[in-house]
Amino acid sequence: MLAFAALYAGDYYSARYRIPGNRQTLGSIEVQTSYAIRLKNGRIEYSLGDSYIETCVRSLFPQLGYTPCWYSAAMRSRPSRSVGRQA
């Protein structure tokens, strides 16, 4: 448990004070919104929405109110919204 706390604290200080060097703390990633629409016949139809730029932090854990860039990159290809039945 102490090792986890030390890892989290090191990650926080690295993101907060740009350690090592004067590295960029924040990054950005383009996210494509997609919808999973359940039709009356039980099938699921996928529809693409607008894309947007999401700010992320280059760290291991969520810091400074942003999600880590590695997590945002992994989640950008999954359907983000599920819509109920449609005619």
PDB file of C-alpha atoms in Angstrom:
ATOM      1  CA  MET A   1       0.000   0.000   0.000  1.00  0.00           C
ATOM      2  CA  LEU A   2       2.880   2.332   0.780  1.00  0.00           C
ATOM      3  CA  ALA A   3       4.440   1.612  -2.622  1.00  0.00           C
ATOM      4  CA  PHE A   4       1.170   2.554  -4.360  1.00  0.00           C
ATOM      5  CA  ALA A   5       0.968   5.820  -2.390  1.00  0.00           C
ATOM      6  CA  ALA A   6       4.571   6.640  -3.309  1.00  0.00           C
ATOM      7  CA  LEU A   7       3.887   5.861  -6.979  1.00  0.00           C
ATOM      8  CA  TYR A   8       0.799   8.083  -7.000  1.00  0.00           C
ATOM      9  CA  ALA A   9       2.638  10.924  -5.223  1.00  0.00           C
ATOM     10  CA  GLY A  10       5.542  10.692  -7.667  1.00  0.00           C
ATOM     11  CA  ASP A  11       3.123  10.732 -10.586  1.00  0.00           C
ATOM     12  CA  TYR A  12       1.364  13.799  -9.163  1.00  0.00           C
ATOM     13  CA  TYR A  13       4.570  15.770  -8.616  1.00  0.00           C
ATOM     14  CA  SER A  14       5.820  14.762 -12.049  1.00  0.00           C
ATOM     15  CA  ALA A  15       2.637  16.110 -13.663  1.00  0.00           C
ATOM     16  CA  ARG A  16       2.326  19.179 -11.449  1.00  0.00           C
ATOM     17  CA  TYR A  17       5.917  20.411 -11.630  1.00  0.00           C
ATOM     18  CA  ARG A  18       6.865  19.021 -15.081  1.00  0.00           C
ATOM     19  CA  ILE A  19       9.503  16.631 -13.795  1.00  0.00           C
ATOM     20  CA  PRO A  20      11.817  15.436 -15.514  1.00  0.00           C
ATOM     21  CA  GLY A  21      13.037  18.422 -17.464  1.00  0.00           C
ATOM     22  CA  ASN A  22      10.532  20.930 -18.712  1.00  0.00           C
ATOM     23  CA  ARG A  23       8.253  18.371 -20.392  1.00  0.00           C
ATOM     24  CA  GLN A  24       4.744  18.977 -21.631  1.00  0.00           C
ATOM     25  CA  THR A  25       2.233  17.936 -18.990  1.00  0.00           C
ATOM     26  CA  LEU A  26      -0.933  18.171 -21.061  1.00  0.00           C
ATOM     27  CA  GLY A  27      -1.657  16.578 -24.395  1.00  0.00           C
ATOM     28  CA  SER A  28      -4.658  16.392 -26.681  1.00  0.00           C
ATOM     29  CA  ILE A  29      -6.354  13.587 -28.527  1.00  0.00           C
ATOM     30  CA  GLU A  30      -9.101  13.574 -31.148  1.00  0.00           C
ATOM     31  CA  VAL A  31     -12.113  11.565 -30.063  1.00  0.00           C
ATOM     32  CA  GLN A  32     -14.779  10.351 -32.487  1.00  0.00           C
ATOM     33  CA  THR A  33     -18.223  10.185 -30.882  1.00  0.00           C
ATOM     34  CA  SER A  34     -20.147   7.054 -31.768  1.00  0.00           C
ATOM     35  CA  TYR A  35     -23.628   5.899 -30.874  1.00  0.00           C
ATOM     36  CA  ALA A  36     -24.942   2.372 -30.372  1.00  0.00           C
ATOM     37  CA  ILE A  37     -28.632   2.442 -31.316  1.00  0.00           C
ATOM     38  CA  ARG A  38     -30.806  -0.523 -30.378  1.00  0.00           C
ATOM     39  CA  LEU A  39     -33.477  -1.045 -33.033  1.00  0.00           C
ATOM     40  CA  LYS A  40     -36.927  -2.585 -32.520  1.00  0.00           C
ATOM     41  CA  ASN A  41     -35.864  -5.867 -34.083  1.00  0.00           C
ATOM     42  CA  GLY A  42     -33.107  -6.267 -31.464  1.00  0.00           C
ATOM     43  CA  ARG A  43     -30.208  -5.393 -33.722  1.00  0.00           C
ATOM     44  CA  ILE A  44     -27.693  -2.739 -32.806  1.00  0.00           C
ATOM     45  CA  GLU A  45     -26.846  -0.050 -35.326  1.00  0.00           C
ATOM     46  CA  TYR A  46     -23.692   2.025 -34.926  1.00  0.00           C
ATOM     47  CA  SER A  47     -23.613   5.637 -35.992  1.00  0.00           C
ATOM     48  CA  LEU A  48     -20.722   8.108 -35.975  1.00  0.00           C
ATOM     49  CA  GLY A  49     -21.169  11.561 -34.509  1.00  0.00           C
ATOM     50  CA  ASP A  50     -18.952  14.615 -34.401  1.00  0.00           C
ATOM     51  CA  SER A  51     -15.323  14.458 -33.407  1.00  0.00           C
ATOM     52  CA  TYR A  52     -13.830  16.695 -30.750  1.00  0.00           C
ATOM     53  CA  ILE A  53     -10.468  17.378 -29.136  1.00  0.00           C
ATOM     54  CA  GLU A  54     -10.066  16.123 -25.568  1.00  0.00           C
ATOM     55  CA  THR A  55      -7.353  17.427 -23.283  1.00  0.00           C
ATOM     56  CA  CYS A  56      -5.457  14.736 -21.397  1.00  0.00           C
ATOM     57  CA  VAL A  57      -2.544  14.557 -18.983  1.00  0.00           C
ATOM     58  CA  ARG A  58       0.645  12.637 -19.707  1.00  0.00           C
ATOM     59  CA  SER A  59       0.783  10.621 -16.518  1.00  0.00           C
ATOM     60  CA  LEU A  60       0.014   7.191 -15.154  1.00  0.00           C
ATOM     61  CA  PHE A  61      -3.022   8.222 -13.071  1.00  0.00           C
ATOM     62  CA  PRO A  62      -5.716  10.898 -13.529  1.00  0.00           C
ATOM     63  CA  GLN A  63      -4.156  14.192 -12.401  1.00  0.00           C
ATOM     64  CA  LEU A  64      -5.067  17.888 -12.483  1.00  0.00           C
ATOM     65  CA  GLY A  65      -8.676  17.097 -13.436  1.00  0.00           C
ATOM     66  CA  TYR A  66      -7.803  15.280 -16.686  1.00  0.00           C
ATOM     67  CA  THR A  67      -7.739  11.635 -17.693  1.00  0.00           C
ATOM     68  CA  PRO A  68      -4.401  10.088 -18.712  1.00  0.00           C
ATOM     69  CA  CYS A  69      -3.618  10.179 -22.432  1.00  0.00           C
ATOM     70  CA  TRP A  70      -3.076   6.398 -22.565  1.00  0.00           C
ATOM     71  CA  TYR A  71      -6.606   5.856 -21.208  1.00  0.00           C
ATOM     72  CA  SER A  72      -8.197   8.393 -23.554  1.00  0.00           C
ATOM     73  CA  ALA A  73      -6.469   6.774 -26.528  1.00  0.00           C
ATOM     74  CA  ALA A  74      -7.722   3.328 -25.511  1.00  0.00           C
ATOM     75  CA  MET A  75     -11.308   4.500 -24.988  1.00  0.00           C
ATOM     76  CA  ARG A  76     -11.703   6.567 -28.152  1.00  0.00           C
ATOM     77  CA  SER A  77     -12.671   3.576 -30.302  1.00  0.00           C
ATOM     78  CA  ARG A  78     -15.557   2.321 -28.156  1.00  0.00           C
ATOM     79  CA  PRO A  79     -19.192   3.424 -28.509  1.00  0.00           C
ATOM     80  CA  SER A  80     -19.667   6.329 -26.138  1.00  0.00           C
ATOM     81  CA  ARG A  81     -23.453   6.497 -26.048  1.00  0.00           C
ATOM     82  CA  SER A  82     -26.193   3.947 -26.045  1.00  0.00           C
ATOM     83  CA  VAL A  83     -29.518   5.120 -27.375  1.00  0.00           C
ATOM     84  CA  GLY A  84     -32.793   3.327 -26.681  1.00  0.00           C
ATOM     85  CA  ARG A  85     -35.156   1.823 -29.203  1.00  0.00           C
ATOM     86  CA  GLN A  86     -35.761   3.724 -32.376  1.00  0.00           C
ATOM     87  CA  ALA A  87     -38.393   3.391 -35.100  1.00  0.00           C
TER      88      ALA A  87
END
